[in-house]
mmCIF file of C-alpha atoms in Angstrom:
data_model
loop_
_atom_site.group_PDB
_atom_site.id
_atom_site.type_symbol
_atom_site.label_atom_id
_atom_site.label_comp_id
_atom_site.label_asym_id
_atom_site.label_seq_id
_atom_site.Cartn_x
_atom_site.Cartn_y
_atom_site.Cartn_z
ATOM 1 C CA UNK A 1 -13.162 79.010 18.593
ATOM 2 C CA UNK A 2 -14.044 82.526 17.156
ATOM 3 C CA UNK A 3 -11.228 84.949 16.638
ATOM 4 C CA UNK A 4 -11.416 88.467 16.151
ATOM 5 C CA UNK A 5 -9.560 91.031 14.255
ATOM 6 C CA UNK A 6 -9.860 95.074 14.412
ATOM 7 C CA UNK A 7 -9.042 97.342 12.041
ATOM 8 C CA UNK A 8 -9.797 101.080 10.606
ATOM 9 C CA UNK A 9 -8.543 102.539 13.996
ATOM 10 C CA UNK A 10 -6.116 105.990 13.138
ATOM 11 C CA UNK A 11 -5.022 109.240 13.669
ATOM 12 C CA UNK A 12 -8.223 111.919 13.237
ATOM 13 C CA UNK A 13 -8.966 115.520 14.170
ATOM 14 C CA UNK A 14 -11.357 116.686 16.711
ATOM 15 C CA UNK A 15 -14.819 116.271 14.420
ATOM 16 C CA UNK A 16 -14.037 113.382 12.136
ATOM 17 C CA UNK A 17 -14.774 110.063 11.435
ATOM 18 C CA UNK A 18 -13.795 106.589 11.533
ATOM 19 C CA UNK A 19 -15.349 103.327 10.537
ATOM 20 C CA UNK A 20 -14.220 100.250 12.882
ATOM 21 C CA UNK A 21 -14.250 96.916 11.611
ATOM 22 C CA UNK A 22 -13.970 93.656 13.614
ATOM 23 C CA UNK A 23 -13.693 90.312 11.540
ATOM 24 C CA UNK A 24 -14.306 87.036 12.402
ATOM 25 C CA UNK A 25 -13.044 84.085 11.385
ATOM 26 C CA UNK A 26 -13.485 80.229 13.029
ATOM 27 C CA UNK A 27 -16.977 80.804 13.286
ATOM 28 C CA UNK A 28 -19.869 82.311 11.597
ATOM 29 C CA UNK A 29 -20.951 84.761 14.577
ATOM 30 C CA UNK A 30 -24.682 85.299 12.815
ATOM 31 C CA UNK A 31 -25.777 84.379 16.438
ATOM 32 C CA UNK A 32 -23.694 85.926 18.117
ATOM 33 C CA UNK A 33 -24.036 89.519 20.695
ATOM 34 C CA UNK A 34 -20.811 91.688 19.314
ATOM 35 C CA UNK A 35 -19.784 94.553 21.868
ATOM 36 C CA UNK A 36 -17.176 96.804 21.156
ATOM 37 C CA UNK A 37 -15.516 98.267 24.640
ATOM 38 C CA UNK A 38 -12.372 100.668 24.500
ATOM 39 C CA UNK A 39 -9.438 101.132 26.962
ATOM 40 C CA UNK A 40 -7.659 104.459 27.231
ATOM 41 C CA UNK A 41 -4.211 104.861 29.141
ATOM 42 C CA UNK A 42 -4.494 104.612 32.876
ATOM 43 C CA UNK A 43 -7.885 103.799 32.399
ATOM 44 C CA UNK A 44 -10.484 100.757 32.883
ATOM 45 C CA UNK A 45 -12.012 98.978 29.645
ATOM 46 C CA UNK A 46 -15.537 100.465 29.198
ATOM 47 C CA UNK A 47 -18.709 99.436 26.815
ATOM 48 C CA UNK A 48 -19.052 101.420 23.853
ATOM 49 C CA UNK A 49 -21.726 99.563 21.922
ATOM 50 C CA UNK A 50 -23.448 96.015 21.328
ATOM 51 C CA UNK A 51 -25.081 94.549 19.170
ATOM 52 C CA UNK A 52 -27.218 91.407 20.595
ATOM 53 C CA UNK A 53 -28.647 88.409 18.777
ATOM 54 C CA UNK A 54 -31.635 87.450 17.807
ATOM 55 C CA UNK A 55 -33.174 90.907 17.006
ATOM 56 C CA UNK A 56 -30.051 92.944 16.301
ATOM 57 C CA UNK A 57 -31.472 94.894 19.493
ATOM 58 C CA UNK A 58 -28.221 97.787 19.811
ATOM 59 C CA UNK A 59 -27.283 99.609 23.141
ATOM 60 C CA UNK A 60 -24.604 102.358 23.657
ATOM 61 C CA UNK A 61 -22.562 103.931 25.973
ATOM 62 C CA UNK A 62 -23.992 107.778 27.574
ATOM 63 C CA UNK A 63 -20.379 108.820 25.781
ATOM 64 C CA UNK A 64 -21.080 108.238 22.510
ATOM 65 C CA UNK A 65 -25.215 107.505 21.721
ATOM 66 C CA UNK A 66 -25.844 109.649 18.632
ATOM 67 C CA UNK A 67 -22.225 110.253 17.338
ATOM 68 C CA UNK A 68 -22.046 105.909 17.156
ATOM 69 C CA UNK A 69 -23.848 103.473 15.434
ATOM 70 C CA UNK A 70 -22.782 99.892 15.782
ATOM 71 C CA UNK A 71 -24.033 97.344 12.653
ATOM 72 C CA UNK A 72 -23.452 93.963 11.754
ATOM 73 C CA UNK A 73 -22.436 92.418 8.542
ATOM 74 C CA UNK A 74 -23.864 88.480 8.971
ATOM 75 C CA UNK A 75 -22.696 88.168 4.998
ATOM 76 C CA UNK A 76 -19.336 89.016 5.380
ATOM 77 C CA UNK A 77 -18.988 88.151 9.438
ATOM 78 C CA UNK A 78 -18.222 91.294 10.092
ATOM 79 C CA UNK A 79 -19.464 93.833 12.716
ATOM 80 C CA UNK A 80 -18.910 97.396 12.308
ATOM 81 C CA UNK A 81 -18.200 100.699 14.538
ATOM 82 C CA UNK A 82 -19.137 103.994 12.697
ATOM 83 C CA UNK A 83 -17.696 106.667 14.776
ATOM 84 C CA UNK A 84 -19.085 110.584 14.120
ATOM 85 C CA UNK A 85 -17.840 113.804 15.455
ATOM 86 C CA UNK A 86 -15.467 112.239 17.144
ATOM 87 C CA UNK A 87 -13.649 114.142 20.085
ATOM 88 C CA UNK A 88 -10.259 113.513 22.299
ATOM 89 C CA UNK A 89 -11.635 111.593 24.577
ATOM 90 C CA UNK A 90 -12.795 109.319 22.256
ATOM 91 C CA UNK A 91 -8.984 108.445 22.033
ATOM 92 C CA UNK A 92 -8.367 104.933 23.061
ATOM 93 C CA UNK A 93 -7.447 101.287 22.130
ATOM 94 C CA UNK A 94 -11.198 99.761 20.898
ATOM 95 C CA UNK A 95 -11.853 96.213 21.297
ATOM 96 C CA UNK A 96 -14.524 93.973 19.638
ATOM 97 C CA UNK A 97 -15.834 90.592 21.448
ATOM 98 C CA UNK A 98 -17.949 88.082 20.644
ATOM 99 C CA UNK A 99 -20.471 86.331 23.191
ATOM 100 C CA UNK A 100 -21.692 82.785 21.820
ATOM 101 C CA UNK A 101 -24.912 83.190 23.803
ATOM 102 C CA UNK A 102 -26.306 86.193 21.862
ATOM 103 C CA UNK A 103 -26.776 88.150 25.147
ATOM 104 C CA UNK A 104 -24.196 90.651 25.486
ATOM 105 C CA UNK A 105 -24.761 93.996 26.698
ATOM 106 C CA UNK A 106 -22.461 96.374 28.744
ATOM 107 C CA UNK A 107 -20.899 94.381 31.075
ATOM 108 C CA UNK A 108 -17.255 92.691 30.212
ATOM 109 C CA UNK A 109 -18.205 89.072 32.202
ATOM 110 C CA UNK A 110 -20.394 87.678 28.728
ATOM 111 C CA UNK A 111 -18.002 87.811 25.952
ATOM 112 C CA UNK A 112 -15.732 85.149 25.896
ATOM 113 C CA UNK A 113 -13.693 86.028 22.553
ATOM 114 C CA UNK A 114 -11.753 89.517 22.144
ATOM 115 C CA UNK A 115 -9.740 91.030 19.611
ATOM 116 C CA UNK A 116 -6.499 92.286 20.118
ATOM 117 C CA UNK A 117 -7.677 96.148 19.541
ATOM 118 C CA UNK A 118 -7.282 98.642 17.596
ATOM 119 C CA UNK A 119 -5.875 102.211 18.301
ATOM 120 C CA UNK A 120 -7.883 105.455 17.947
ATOM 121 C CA UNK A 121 -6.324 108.630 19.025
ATOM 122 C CA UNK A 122 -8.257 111.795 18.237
ATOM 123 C CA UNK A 123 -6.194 115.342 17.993
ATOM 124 C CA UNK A 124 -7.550 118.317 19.374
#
């Protein structure tokens, strides 16, 4: 079992920055794809970024290439979220999961282990 832990999330203006972290502990997720996906109210979950295994290959959401950049810590199990002129609608609860397989990638179905999230809310 991997679990999963977020953390950095806050309370930024319009045009900061925030650095996401997502720990894991249970297992060393070296191998693992990491995705983080966000939820904001009324809303479905949606991919943000991934990060897929073997090749550290990343992919992002339309919403948030150039302003995100997704990196993984294999030292320190730990996957990151750097998050750059951030806007409002970048508010939301962000999640990190983990997909044993390495494959990843935008859709929800391949992770099988989630954090509990982390809240972002960006002020205008």
């Amino acid at each position: 079992q991997v679990q999963l832990v977020e953390s950095g999330g806050g309370l930024v203006q319009a045009g900061g920055s925030l650095r996401l972290s997502c720990a894991a502990s249970g297992r060393t997720i070296t191998r693992y794809a990491v995705g983080w996906f966000r939820q904001a109210p009324g809303k479905e979950r949606e991919f943000v970024a991934a990060i897929k295994w073997p090749g550290s290959k990343t992919s992002y959401a339309d919403s948030v290439s150039g302003r995100f950049t997704i990196s993984k810590d294999n030292a320190k199990n730990t996957v990151y979220l750097q998050m750059n002129s951030l806007k409002p609608d970048d508010t939301a609860i962000y999640y990190c999961a983990a997909d044993q397989w390495g494959s990843g990638g935008g859709s929800i179905d391949p992770y099988e282990y989630w954090g509990q999230g982390t809240q972002v809310t960006v002020s205008s």
